[in-house]
C-alpha angles and dihedrals in degrees: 000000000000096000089053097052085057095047083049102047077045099057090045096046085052100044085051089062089042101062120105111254115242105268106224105223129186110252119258112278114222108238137184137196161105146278111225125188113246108184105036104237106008106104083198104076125042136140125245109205139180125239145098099275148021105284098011112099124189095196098240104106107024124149145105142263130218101192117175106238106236132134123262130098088256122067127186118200130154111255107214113178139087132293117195083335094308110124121207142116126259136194104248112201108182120188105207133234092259097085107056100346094264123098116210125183129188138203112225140158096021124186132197127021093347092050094144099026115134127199125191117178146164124200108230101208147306093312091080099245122138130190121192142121142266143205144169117238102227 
């Protein structure tokens, strides 16, 4: 009785070093913008900006999207611009509006400059405006 109290006082000792610490990430950044067509009539290639409105950018987010044109309600395309100054490329994945009427779109696996830069958006409508949130991973 005695012996399996201490294997058991030792596995929990272990399990105990074993846990994850707990990773201390900035809070998510309200964020606002626009997507903005680069190249008239080629569906491939837009920009996605930051600013308060349609056509005024405020610089922080800038940069543009080459998205393979195929059909499905998910769409993949590499992101290359600037974020807050920081250069760098990120994978876009964008879910269309055919499946619930709202359009959201996510950064990920960022390089460069932007390598833990995270991007979470929803497009509001038709006019081309967003609102999400972003965040660093430390």
């Amino acid at each position: 009785m005695f012996r399996r109290k201490i294997w058991l006082l030792v596995l929990l000792l272990l399990l105990s070093f074993t846990l994850v610490p707990t990773v201390s990430a900035a809070q998510p950044i309200e964020i606002q913008g626009y997507f903005d067509q680069y190249v008239l009539g080629d569906p491939t290639v837009y920009c996605i900006r930051s600013g308060p409105a349609y056509g005024v950018s405020d610089g922080f987010l800038d940069g543009c999207v080459v998205q393979p044109d195929k059909p499905g309600l998910a769409q993949q395309g590499i992101w290359t611009g600037t974020v807050n100054g920081l250069a760098g490329t990120c994978k876009y994945t964008v879910r269309t509006f055919l499946l619930d009427g709202v359009a959201r779109g996510v950064f990920s696996n960022c390089t460069g400059e932007l390598a833990g830069f995270h991007l979470i958006h929803v497009l509001g409508g038709t006019d081309g405006l967003w609102s999400g949130s972003y965040f660093f991973t430390p």
